[in-house]
PDB file of C-alpha atoms in Angstrom:
ATOM      1  CA  MET A   1      -5.781  36.891  43.663  1.00 92.00           C
ATOM      2  CA  ARG A   2      -5.856  35.160  47.162  1.00 96.00           C
ATOM      3  CA  ALA A   3      -3.102  33.473  48.330  1.00 97.00           C
ATOM      4  CA  LEU A   4      -1.871  31.414  51.538  1.00 97.00           C
ATOM      5  CA  LEU A   5       1.637  31.580  52.374  1.00 97.00           C
ATOM      6  CA  VAL A   6       2.290  28.565  54.346  1.00 97.00           C
ATOM      7  CA  VAL A   7       5.926  29.427  56.813  1.00 95.00           C
ATOM      8  CA  ASN A   8       8.277  26.798  58.344  1.00 94.00           C
ATOM      9  CA  PRO A   9       9.746  29.005  61.772  1.00 92.00           C
ATOM     10  CA  ALA A  10      12.615  26.932  61.581  1.00 86.00           C
ATOM     11  CA  ALA A  11      14.131  27.873  58.078  1.00 84.00           C
ATOM     12  CA  THR A  12      17.706  27.785  58.680  1.00 80.00           C
ATOM     13  CA  THR A  13      18.723  30.872  56.750  1.00 84.00           C
ATOM     14  CA  THR A  14      15.848  33.572  57.138  1.00 86.00           C
ATOM     15  CA  SER A  15      15.526  35.453  60.116  1.00 87.00           C
ATOM     16  CA  ALA A  16      12.413  36.039  61.567  1.00 88.00           C
ATOM     17  CA  ARG A  17      12.552  40.829  60.580  1.00 90.00           C
ATOM     18  CA  THR A  18      13.872  39.071  56.719  1.00 90.00           C
ATOM     19  CA  ARG A  19      10.053  36.666  57.307  1.00 90.00           C
ATOM     20  CA  ASP A  20       8.202  39.896  58.207  1.00 91.00           C
ATOM     21  CA  VAL A  21       9.786  41.412  55.166  1.00 92.00           C
ATOM     22  CA  LEU A  22       8.518  38.728  52.745  1.00 93.00           C
ATOM     23  CA  ILE A  23       4.823  38.859  53.856  1.00 93.00           C
ATOM     24  CA  HIS A  24       4.241  42.361  53.394  1.00 93.00           C
ATOM     25  CA  ALA A  25       5.856  42.505  49.853  1.00 94.00           C
ATOM     26  CA  LEU A  26       3.654  39.935  49.624  1.00 94.00           C
ATOM     27  CA  ALA A  27       0.822  41.246  51.341  1.00 94.00           C
ATOM     28  CA  SER A  28       1.216  44.861  49.521  1.00 93.00           C
ATOM     29  CA  GLU A  29       0.434  42.459  46.071  1.00 92.00           C
ATOM     30  CA  MET A  30      -3.153  40.051  46.389  1.00 95.00           C
ATOM     31  CA  LYS A  31      -4.872  39.216  49.243  1.00 96.00           C
ATOM     32  CA  LEU A  32      -2.824  37.003  51.523  1.00 96.00           C
ATOM     33  CA  GLU A  33      -3.489  34.620  54.681  1.00 96.00           C
ATOM     34  CA  ALA A  34       0.163  33.977  56.588  1.00 96.00           C
ATOM     35  CA  VAL A  35       0.082  31.007  58.039  1.00 96.00           C
ATOM     36  CA  THR A  36       3.203  29.429  60.778  1.00 95.00           C
ATOM     37  CA  THR A  37       3.827  25.580  61.534  1.00 97.00           C
ATOM     38  CA  GLU A  38       3.563  24.181  64.359  1.00 96.00           C
ATOM     39  CA  TYR A  39       4.533  20.801  63.269  1.00 95.00           C
ATOM     40  CA  ARG A  40       5.689  18.559  60.988  1.00 93.00           C
ATOM     41  CA  GLY A  41       3.272  17.580  58.993  1.00 96.00           C
ATOM     42  CA  HIS A  42       1.359  21.279  59.709  1.00 98.00           C
ATOM     43  CA  ALA A  43       2.998  21.935  56.066  1.00 98.00           C
ATOM     44  CA  ARG A  44       0.997  19.183  54.309  1.00 98.00           C
ATOM     45  CA  ASP A  45      -1.823  19.701  56.367  1.00 98.00           C
ATOM     46  CA  LEU A  46      -1.938  23.244  55.285  1.00 98.00           C
ATOM     47  CA  GLY A  47      -1.256  22.801  51.732  1.00 98.00           C
ATOM     48  CA  ARG A  48      -4.439  19.570  51.571  1.00 98.00           C
ATOM     49  CA  ARG A  49      -6.811  23.043  52.979  1.00 97.00           C
ATOM     50  CA  ALA A  50      -6.149  24.920  49.635  1.00 98.00           C
ATOM     51  CA  ALA A  51      -6.557  22.191  47.175  1.00 98.00           C
ATOM     52  CA  ASP A  52     -10.182  21.874  49.130  1.00 97.00           C
ATOM     53  CA  SER A  53     -10.404  25.965  49.051  1.00 95.00           C
ATOM     54  CA  ASP A  54     -12.601  27.056  45.900  1.00 91.00           C
ATOM     55  CA  ASP A  55     -11.132  30.210  46.364  1.00 93.00           C
ATOM     56  CA  ILE A  56      -7.410  29.984  47.108  1.00 97.00           C
ATOM     57  CA  ASP A  57      -5.357  31.219  43.483  1.00 97.00           C
ATOM     58  CA  LEU A  58      -1.776  30.487  44.698  1.00 98.00           C
ATOM     59  CA  VAL A  59       0.484  28.473  47.697  1.00 98.00           C
ATOM     60  CA  VAL A  60       3.826  30.182  48.663  1.00 97.00           C
ATOM     61  CA  ALA A  61       5.770  27.719  50.964  1.00 97.00           C
ATOM     62  CA  LEU A  62       8.484  29.745  52.693  1.00 96.00           C
ATOM     63  CA  GLY A  63      11.026  27.098  53.877  1.00 95.00           C
ATOM     64  CA  GLY A  64      13.149  24.300  53.020  1.00 94.00           C
ATOM     65  CA  ASP A  65      13.038  21.969  50.491  1.00 96.00           C
ATOM     66  CA  GLY A  66      10.612  19.786  53.196  1.00 94.00           C
ATOM     67  CA  THR A  67       8.546  22.205  54.238  1.00 96.00           C
ATOM     68  CA  VAL A  68       8.362  22.417  49.712  1.00 98.00           C
ATOM     69  CA  ASN A  69       8.282  18.670  49.887  1.00 98.00           C
ATOM     70  CA  GLU A  70       5.315  18.866  52.496  1.00 98.00           C
ATOM     71  CA  VAL A  71       3.106  21.120  49.890  1.00 98.00           C
ATOM     72  CA  VAL A  72       2.983  19.178  47.421  1.00 98.00           C
ATOM     73  CA  ASN A  73       1.763  16.159  49.104  1.00 98.00           C
ATOM     74  CA  GLY A  74      -0.882  18.484  50.930  1.00 98.00           C
ATOM     75  CA  LEU A  75      -1.572  19.570  47.565  1.00 98.00           C
ATOM     76  CA  LEU A  76      -1.520  16.280  45.676  1.00 98.00           C
ATOM     77  CA  HIS A  77      -3.430  14.590  47.558  1.00 98.00           C
ATOM     78  CA  ARG A  78      -6.483  13.951  45.600  1.00 97.00           C
ATOM     79  CA  GLY A  79      -4.141  13.567  42.451  1.00 97.00           C
ATOM     80  CA  PRO A  80      -2.900  15.826  39.911  1.00 98.00           C
ATOM     81  CA  ASP A  81      -4.755  18.842  38.736  1.00 97.00           C
ATOM     82  CA  LEU A  82      -3.617  21.485  36.812  1.00 97.00           C
ATOM     83  CA  ASP A  83      -7.248  23.364  35.916  1.00 95.00           C
ATOM     84  CA  ARG A  84      -8.264  22.911  39.059  1.00 96.00           C
ATOM     85  CA  LEU A  85      -5.425  23.302  41.747  1.00 98.00           C
ATOM     86  CA  PRO A  86      -3.347  26.368  43.367  1.00 98.00           C
ATOM     87  CA  ARG A  87      -0.508  27.018  41.853  1.00 98.00           C
ATOM     88  CA  LEU A  88       2.563  26.865  44.237  1.00 98.00           C
ATOM     89  CA  ALA A  89       5.679  29.751  44.740  1.00 98.00           C
ATOM     90  CA  VAL A  90       8.641  28.918  46.913  1.00 97.00           C
ATOM     91  CA  VAL A  91      11.164  30.907  48.687  1.00 96.00           C
ATOM     92  CA  PRO A  92      13.268  29.498  49.402  1.00 95.00           C
ATOM     93  CA  GLY A  93      14.145  28.711  53.558  1.00 93.00           C
ATOM     94  CA  GLY A  94      16.711  26.170  54.481  1.00 89.00           C
ATOM     95  CA  SER A  95      19.381  25.056  53.593  1.00 85.00           C
ATOM     96  CA  THR A  96      19.816  23.762  50.046  1.00 89.00           C
ATOM     97  CA  ASN A  97      16.503  24.225  48.382  1.00 95.00           C
ATOM     98  CA  VAL A  98      17.022  22.600  45.867  1.00 96.00           C
ATOM     99  CA  PHE A  99      13.758  22.283  44.032  1.00 98.00           C
ATOM    100  CA  ALA A 100      13.653  26.144  44.255  1.00 97.00           C
ATOM    101  CA  ARG A 101      17.121  26.136  42.080  1.00 97.00           C
ATOM    102  CA  ALA A 102      16.359  23.577  39.980  1.00 96.00           C
ATOM    103  CA  LEU A 103      13.492  26.399  38.647  1.00 97.00           C
ATOM    104  CA  GLY A 104      16.280  28.689  38.757  1.00 96.00           C
ATOM    105  CA  LEU A 105      15.479  30.675  40.985  1.00 97.00           C
ATOM    106  CA  PRO A 106      17.610  32.680  43.232  1.00 95.00           C
ATOM    107  CA  ASN A 107      19.412  31.206  46.998  1.00 95.00           C
ATOM    108  CA  ASP A 108      17.814  34.092  47.884  1.00 93.00           C
ATOM    109  CA  ALA A 109      14.855  34.776  49.580  1.00 94.00           C
ATOM    110  CA  VAL A 110      14.483  37.831  49.168  1.00 94.00           C
ATOM    111  CA  GLU A 111      15.972  37.986  45.569  1.00 95.00           C
ATOM    112  CA  ALA A 112      13.112  34.613  45.414  1.00 96.00           C
ATOM    113  CA  THR A 113      10.439  36.680  45.881  1.00 95.00           C
ATOM    114  CA  GLY A 114      10.532  39.455  43.860  1.00 95.00           C
ATOM    115  CA  ALA A 115      11.372  37.029  40.830  1.00 96.00           C
ATOM    116  CA  ILE A 116       8.155  35.770  42.160  1.00 96.00           C
ATOM    117  CA  LEU A 117       6.325  38.913  42.026  1.00 96.00           C
ATOM    118  CA  ASP A 118       7.547  39.415  38.366  1.00 96.00           C
ATOM    119  CA  ALA A 119       6.275  35.987  38.068  1.00 97.00           C
ATOM    120  CA  LEU A 120       2.835  36.635  38.544  1.00 96.00           C
ATOM    121  CA  ALA A 121       3.249  40.521  36.481  1.00 94.00           C
ATOM    122  CA  ASN A 122       3.866  38.882  34.066  1.00 96.00           C
ATOM    123  CA  ARG A 123       1.954  35.537  33.999  1.00 95.00           C
ATOM    124  CA  SER A 124       4.623  33.393  34.046  1.00 97.00           C
ATOM    125  CA  GLU A 125       4.333  29.773  35.102  1.00 97.00           C
ATOM    126  CA  ARG A 126       5.302  26.557  34.452  1.00 98.00           C
ATOM    127  CA  THR A 127       3.905  22.854  34.355  1.00 98.00           C
ATOM    128  CA  VAL A 128       6.296  20.407  36.994  1.00 98.00           C
ATOM    129  CA  GLY A 129       6.928  16.671  36.085  1.00 98.00           C
ATOM    130  CA  LEU A 130       7.185  14.818  39.625  1.00 98.00           C
ATOM    131  CA  GLY A 131       7.414  11.412  40.945  1.00 98.00           C
ATOM    132  CA  LEU A 132       5.476   8.995  43.441  1.00 98.00           C
ATOM    133  CA  ALA A 133       6.203   6.661  45.779  1.00 98.00           C
ATOM    134  CA  ALA A 134       4.135   3.476  47.093  1.00 97.00           C
ATOM    135  CA  GLY A 135       4.366   0.397  48.893  1.00 96.00           C
ATOM    136  CA  THR A 136       4.289  -2.600  46.522  1.00 97.00           C
ATOM    137  CA  PRO A 137       1.344  -4.575  46.329  1.00 95.00           C
ATOM    138  CA  GLY A 138       2.217  -7.909  47.104  1.00 94.00           C
ATOM    139  CA  THR A 139       5.224  -6.963  50.184  1.00 95.00           C
ATOM    140  CA  GLU A 140       5.280  -6.300  53.644  1.00 94.00           C
ATOM    141  CA  ASP A 141       4.835  -2.491  52.183  1.00 96.00           C
ATOM    142  CA  GLU A 142       2.351  -2.454  50.613  1.00 95.00           C
ATOM    143  CA  ALA A 143       0.052  -0.193  53.614  1.00 95.00           C
ATOM    144  CA  VAL A 144       2.562   1.981  53.432  1.00 95.00           C
ATOM    145  CA  PRO A 145       1.136   5.591  51.272  1.00 94.00           C
ATOM    146  CA  GLU A 146       1.769   7.004  48.615  1.00 96.00           C
ATOM    147  CA  ARG A 147       3.914  10.175  48.511  1.00 98.00           C
ATOM    148  CA  TRP A 148       5.111  12.594  46.228  1.00 98.00           C
ATOM    149  CA  PHE A 149       8.875  13.960  45.419  1.00 98.00           C
ATOM    150  CA  THR A 150       9.912  17.645  43.897  1.00 98.00           C
ATOM    151  CA  PHE A 151      13.359  16.929  43.538  1.00 98.00           C
ATOM    152  CA  CYS A 152      14.862  13.107  43.842  1.00 97.00           C
ATOM    153  CA  ALA A 153      14.186   9.409  46.415  1.00 98.00           C
ATOM    154  CA  GLY A 154      17.246   7.598  47.247  1.00 97.00           C
ATOM    155  CA  TYR A 155      16.993   3.767  48.359  1.00 96.00           C
ATOM    156  CA  GLY A 156      20.620   2.034  50.564  1.00 90.00           C
ATOM    157  CA  PHE A 157      23.385   4.436  51.006  1.00 87.00           C
ATOM    158  CA  ASP A 158      22.407   7.734  50.173  1.00 88.00           C
ATOM    159  CA  ALA A 159      19.597   7.403  52.485  1.00 90.00           C
ATOM    160  CA  GLY A 160      21.214   6.382  55.162  1.00 87.00           C
ATOM    161  CA  VAL A 161      23.609   9.154  55.114  1.00 86.00           C
ATOM    162  CA  ILE A 162      20.205  11.168  55.543  1.00 85.00           C
ATOM    163  CA  GLY A 163      19.177   9.559  58.219  1.00 88.00           C
ATOM    164  CA  ARG A 164      22.804  10.125  59.891  1.00 86.00           C
ATOM    165  CA  VAL A 165      22.147  13.965  59.435  1.00 81.00           C
ATOM    166  CA  GLU A 166      19.202  13.958  61.446  1.00 79.00           C
ATOM    167  CA  GLN A 167      20.147  11.875  64.940  1.00 82.00           C
ATOM    168  CA  GLN A 168      23.206  14.245  64.117  1.00 82.00           C
ATOM    169  CA  ARG A 169      19.639  17.285  64.069  1.00 74.00           C
ATOM    170  CA  GLU A 170      18.499  16.392  66.689  1.00 78.00           C
ATOM    171  CA  HIS A 171      21.128  16.038  68.732  1.00 79.00           C
ATOM    172  CA  GLY A 172      21.179  19.857  68.425  1.00 78.00           C
ATOM    173  CA  LYS A 173      24.660  19.650  65.001  1.00 81.00           C
ATOM    174  CA  ARG A 174      23.230  22.513  63.011  1.00 74.00           C
ATOM    175  CA  SER A 175      22.512  20.967  59.390  1.00 68.00           C
ATOM    176  CA  THR A 176      26.034  22.394  56.539  1.00 72.00           C
ATOM    177  CA  HIS A 177      27.843  20.186  54.239  1.00 70.00           C
ATOM    178  CA  ALA A 178      30.167  20.380  56.402  1.00 77.00           C
ATOM    179  CA  LEU A 179      28.056  17.456  58.992  1.00 78.00           C
ATOM    180  CA  TYR A 180      26.701  15.455  55.405  1.00 77.00           C
ATOM    181  CA  VAL A 181      30.584  14.849  54.230  1.00 79.00           C
ATOM    182  CA  ARG A 182      31.339  13.436  57.904  1.00 83.00           C
ATOM    183  CA  GLN A 183      27.585  11.272  57.439  1.00 82.00           C
ATOM    184  CA  VAL A 184      28.750  10.219  54.238  1.00 78.00           C
ATOM    185  CA  ILE A 185      32.132   8.600  55.224  1.00 80.00           C
ATOM    186  CA  ARG A 186      30.664   6.779  58.553  1.00 82.00           C
ATOM    187  CA  GLN A 187      28.229   5.750  56.534  1.00 81.00           C
ATOM    188  CA  PHE A 188      30.918   4.456  53.838  1.00 80.00           C
ATOM    189  CA  LEU A 189      32.757   2.659  56.930  1.00 77.00           C
ATOM    190  CA  ASN A 190      29.629   1.299  58.599  1.00 80.00           C
ATOM    191  CA  GLU A 191      27.671  -0.123  54.413  1.00 76.00           C
ATOM    192  CA  PRO A 192      27.445  -4.020  55.139  1.00 74.00           C
ATOM    193  CA  HIS A 193      26.495  -4.046  51.828  1.00 73.00           C
ATOM    194  CA  ARG A 194      29.085  -2.378  50.228  1.00 70.00           C
ATOM    195  CA  ARG A 195      30.726  -4.947  47.976  1.00 72.00           C
ATOM    196  CA  GLN A 196      27.732  -7.354  47.100  1.00 81.00           C
ATOM    197  CA  GLY A 197      24.242  -5.081  46.728  1.00 91.00           C
ATOM    198  CA  THR A 198      20.840  -6.820  47.653  1.00 95.00           C
ATOM    199  CA  ILE A 199      18.961  -3.922  45.571  1.00 97.00           C
ATOM    200  CA  THR A 200      17.110  -5.047  42.430  1.00 98.00           C
ATOM    201  CA  LEU A 201      15.981  -3.167  40.136  1.00 98.00           C
ATOM    202  CA  GLU A 202      12.701  -4.526  37.629  1.00 98.00           C
ATOM    203  CA  VAL A 203      11.439  -2.107  34.545  1.00 98.00           C
ATOM    204  CA  PRO A 204       8.541  -3.624  32.415  1.00 96.00           C
ATOM    205  CA  GLY A 205       9.610  -5.192  29.862  1.00 95.00           C
ATOM    206  CA  GLN A 206      12.707  -4.595  30.407  1.00 96.00           C
ATOM    207  CA  GLU A 207      15.629  -7.788  31.678  1.00 97.00           C
ATOM    208  CA  PRO A 208      16.048  -6.792  35.876  1.00 97.00           C
ATOM    209  CA  VAL A 209      18.887  -5.032  37.248  1.00 97.00           C
ATOM    210  CA  THR A 210      20.291  -7.193  40.066  1.00 97.00           C
ATOM    211  CA  ASP A 211      23.128  -6.433  43.383  1.00 95.00           C
ATOM    212  CA  LEU A 212      22.957  -2.501  43.552  1.00 96.00           C
ATOM    213  CA  VAL A 213      23.750  -1.030  46.832  1.00 93.00           C
ATOM    214  CA  LEU A 214      22.367   2.365  45.858  1.00 92.00           C
ATOM    215  CA  SER A 215      19.946   3.610  44.192  1.00 97.00           C
ATOM    216  CA  ILE A 216      19.276   7.602  43.087  1.00 97.00           C
ATOM    217  CA  ILE A 217      15.893   8.767  41.526  1.00 98.00           C
ATOM    218  CA  CYS A 218      15.634  11.918  39.997  1.00 98.00           C
ATOM    219  CA  ASN A 219      12.638  13.997  38.189  1.00 97.00           C
ATOM    220  CA  THR A 220      14.906  16.873  37.521  1.00 98.00           C
ATOM    221  CA  ALA A 221      18.966  17.741  37.468  1.00 97.00           C
ATOM    222  CA  PRO A 222      21.020  18.253  39.398  1.00 97.00           C
ATOM    223  CA  TRP A 223      20.504  15.755  42.533  1.00 96.00           C
ATOM    224  CA  THR A 224      21.713  18.086  44.856  1.00 94.00           C
ATOM    225  CA  TYR A 225      24.385  21.447  45.799  1.00 92.00           C
ATOM    226  CA  LEU A 226      27.447  21.384  47.858  1.00 87.00           C
ATOM    227  CA  GLY A 227      27.511  24.812  48.512  1.00 85.00           C
ATOM    228  CA  ASN A 228      27.176  26.119  44.906  1.00 89.00           C
ATOM    229  CA  ARG A 229      28.263  23.132  42.966  1.00 93.00           C
ATOM    230  CA  PRO A 230      24.956  22.056  41.494  1.00 96.00           C
ATOM    231  CA  LEU A 231      25.528  17.902  42.018  1.00 96.00           C
ATOM    232  CA  TYR A 232      24.210  15.655  39.229  1.00 97.00           C
ATOM    233  CA  THR A 233      23.677  12.092  39.303  1.00 97.00           C
ATOM    234  CA  SER A 234      21.525  11.893  36.850  1.00 97.00           C
ATOM    235  CA  PRO A 235      22.032  15.077  34.011  1.00 97.00           C
ATOM    236  CA  GLN A 236      18.936  14.236  31.559  1.00 96.00           C
ATOM    237  CA  ALA A 237      16.138  14.108  34.269  1.00 98.00           C
ATOM    238  CA  SER A 238      13.458  16.893  33.870  1.00 97.00           C
ATOM    239  CA  PHE A 239      11.039  18.973  35.166  1.00 98.00           C
ATOM    240  CA  ASP A 240       9.563  17.806  31.347  1.00 97.00           C
ATOM    241  CA  LYS A 241      10.591  14.366  31.510  1.00 97.00           C
ATOM    242  CA  ALA A 242       9.283  10.955  33.485  1.00 98.00           C
ATOM    243  CA  LEU A 243      12.440   9.460  35.801  1.00 98.00           C
ATOM    244  CA  GLY A 244      15.924   9.488  36.106  1.00 98.00           C
ATOM    245  CA  PHE A 245      17.776   6.298  37.744  1.00 98.00           C
ATOM    246  CA  LEU A 246      21.656   5.774  38.875  1.00 98.00           C
ATOM    247  CA  GLY A 247      21.852   3.078  40.082  1.00 97.00           C
ATOM    248  CA  LEU A 248      25.222   1.856  41.568  1.00 95.00           C
ATOM    249  CA  LYS A 249      26.780  -2.122  42.125  1.00 93.00           C
ATOM    250  CA  ARG A 250      29.276  -1.623  44.710  1.00 88.00           C
ATOM    251  CA  LEU A 251      30.946   1.243  46.909  1.00 87.00           C
ATOM    252  CA  SER A 252      34.312   0.198  47.346  1.00 86.00           C
ATOM    253  CA  THR A 253      37.121   2.427  48.840  1.00 86.00           C
ATOM    254  CA  ALA A 254      38.651   2.133  45.029  1.00 89.00           C
ATOM    255  CA  ALA A 255      34.968   3.128  43.307  1.00 88.00           C
ATOM    256  CA  VAL A 256      33.774   4.677  46.179  1.00 87.00           C
ATOM    257  CA  THR A 257      36.574   7.526  45.105  1.00 90.00           C
ATOM    258  CA  ARG A 258      36.019   7.515  41.882  1.00 93.00           C
ATOM    259  CA  TYR A 259      32.316   7.875  41.799  1.00 93.00           C
ATOM    260  CA  ALA A 260      33.387  10.851  44.388  1.00 90.00           C
ATOM    261  CA  THR A 261      35.523  12.283  42.064  1.00 94.00           C
ATOM    262  CA  GLN A 262      32.864  11.919  38.757  1.00 96.00           C
ATOM    263  CA  LEU A 263      30.331  13.457  41.365  1.00 95.00           C
ATOM    264  CA  LEU A 264      32.263  16.478  41.755  1.00 94.00           C
ATOM    265  CA  THR A 265      33.106  17.416  38.585  1.00 96.00           C
ATOM    266  CA  SER A 266      29.707  16.409  37.214  1.00 97.00           C
ATOM    267  CA  SER A 267      27.588  18.902  34.500  1.00 97.00           C
ATOM    268  CA  PRO A 268      23.874  18.818  32.471  1.00 96.00           C
ATOM    269  CA  GLU A 269      26.087  16.369  30.483  1.00 95.00           C
ATOM    270  CA  LYS A 270      28.155  14.187  32.183  1.00 96.00           C
ATOM    271  CA  GLY A 271      27.054  12.134  35.643  1.00 95.00           C
ATOM    272  CA  LEU A 272      28.305   9.205  36.863  1.00 95.00           C
ATOM    273  CA  HIS A 273      29.547   6.207  35.188  1.00 94.00           C
ATOM    274  CA  GLY A 274      30.716   3.418  34.718  1.00 92.00           C
ATOM    275  CA  LYS A 275      30.762  -0.663  34.762  1.00 91.00           C
ATOM    276  CA  HIS A 276      29.504  -0.662  37.468  1.00 92.00           C
ATOM    277  CA  ALA A 277      26.994   2.458  37.498  1.00 96.00           C
ATOM    278  CA  VAL A 278      23.339   2.021  35.870  1.00 97.00           C
ATOM    279  CA  SER A 279      22.422   4.889  34.280  1.00 97.00           C
ATOM    280  CA  LEU A 280      18.733   4.994  32.646  1.00 97.00           C
ATOM    281  CA  ASP A 281      16.517   7.964  31.908  1.00 97.00           C
ATOM    282  CA  ASP A 282      13.333   8.327  31.679  1.00 97.00           C
ATOM    283  CA  LEU A 283      11.404   5.762  32.858  1.00 98.00           C
ATOM    284  CA  THR A 284       7.154   6.085  33.873  1.00 98.00           C
ATOM    285  CA  ASP A 285       7.309   3.053  36.485  1.00 98.00           C
ATOM    286  CA  PHE A 286       9.711   0.596  38.315  1.00 98.00           C
ATOM    287  CA  THR A 287      10.277  -1.049  41.656  1.00 98.00           C
ATOM    288  CA  LEU A 288      13.301  -1.337  43.791  1.00 98.00           C
ATOM    289  CA  HIS A 289      13.217  -5.013  45.687  1.00 97.00           C
ATOM    290  CA  SER A 290      15.838  -5.578  48.871  1.00 97.00           C
ATOM    291  CA  LYS A 291      16.853  -8.677  50.117  1.00 94.00           C
ATOM    292  CA  ALA A 292      17.203  -6.649  53.480  1.00 93.00           C
ATOM    293  CA  PRO A 293      15.617  -3.743  54.984  1.00 95.00           C
ATOM    294  CA  LEU A 294      16.777  -0.397  53.334  1.00 94.00           C
ATOM    295  CA  PRO A 295      17.217   3.519  54.569  1.00 94.00           C
ATOM    296  CA  PHE A 296      14.473   5.236  52.099  1.00 96.00           C
ATOM    297  CA  GLN A 297      14.412   8.713  52.058  1.00 96.00           C
ATOM    298  CA  MET A 298      12.321  11.145  49.762  1.00 97.00           C
ATOM    299  CA  ASP A 299      13.842  15.466  49.043  1.00 96.00           C
ATOM    300  CA  GLY A 300      16.052  14.501  51.983  1.00 91.00           C
ATOM    301  CA  ASP A 301      13.976  13.670  55.046  1.00 92.00           C
ATOM    302  CA  HIS A 302      14.354   9.835  56.143  1.00 92.00           C
ATOM    303  CA  LEU A 303      11.136   7.860  56.207  1.00 94.00           C
ATOM    304  CA  GLY A 304      12.648   4.362  57.465  1.00 94.00           C
ATOM    305  CA  LEU A 305      13.100   0.374  56.503  1.00 95.00           C
ATOM    306  CA  ARG A 306      11.539  -0.240  53.350  1.00 96.00           C
ATOM    307  CA  THR A 307      11.860  -3.761  51.400  1.00 96.00           C
ATOM    308  CA  SER A 308      10.221  -2.709  48.217  1.00 97.00           C
ATOM    309  CA  VAL A 309       8.919   0.663  46.615  1.00 98.00           C
ATOM    310  CA  THR A 310       7.016   1.193  43.178  1.00 98.00           C
ATOM    311  CA  PHE A 311       7.988   4.379  41.964  1.00 98.00           C
ATOM    312  CA  THR A 312       6.344   6.794  38.585  1.00 98.00           C
ATOM    313  CA  GLY A 313       6.948   9.420  37.051  1.00 98.00           C
ATOM    314  CA  VAL A 314       4.257  12.038  36.360  1.00 98.00           C
ATOM    315  CA  ARG A 315       4.322  14.591  33.430  1.00 97.00           C
ATOM    316  CA  ARG A 316       2.906  17.962  34.088  1.00 97.00           C
ATOM    317  CA  ALA A 317       2.124  17.258  38.063  1.00 98.00           C
ATOM    318  CA  LEU A 318       1.735  21.236  39.490  1.00 98.00           C
ATOM    319  CA  ARG A 319       1.815  24.728  38.010  1.00 98.00           C
ATOM    320  CA  VAL A 320       4.708  26.596  39.741  1.00 98.00           C
ATOM    321  CA  ILE A 321       5.096  29.817  39.523  1.00 98.00           C
ATOM    322  CA  VAL A 322       8.902  30.683  37.553  1.00 96.00           C
TER     323      VAL A 322
END
């Protein structure tokens, strides 16, 4: 087996020594080429190279969710092809590692590497469904290129929080859960649309849902983790289905307190609910429009402001070693 290992040297939870150990462990079982990323988008370029190659059977992403997202977008730059494309394996090296943990992998790079080697020996793999977001035809964002996400996308409030976190990290702050909590509070205090949302959800064949402040789209559950605690916004979302959707129409102080409590006590059986919550499951195609430009994020990566985004849930998009 020929494999390409994509290594993010800035991965927050793996040291250089640990990465060397992992590389040697993988190289003992396969013909391995290890490449360290050198710039933003490098992992995507390496995934694209693997997709266009005739002799790479497996791509291993060693890094956080951002690295995985780039590799997946490279692999799928021509669209899904289960028979032709290399399989994907993920060694978690970031601060949260939602995709790897949603697959059931240990949240430890060494243990996850052992699990991947066992899965390869047993020929254990699965196909996963992913989300695809693109600019909406006929809008000012129609030229925005398509991009895949591996576990979630957010439009509005939560994307604003991601943007604030990224700004703090650019100023040298470490990505910690405390940092996220502080930015949630700041985003809430500065959110201009928290009492009257600007987002409209359009699903073919259904009445539009208007005045949403926040929209979270998931292709798996949980949505994210707070330490070791999983948080569920769309508990029914699954790698075997299309997309789950959660929208909130109000973020008053009382509403935020209620939803925060629901989120912290959420489970695979119960997510966020209430008269101002809109929850839909297994959506294949839908569009979000906003009266004002709003922040947009995918897999924890802030992508700027958008006025419209079209989503597609793609079942059986990629083969993953688990």
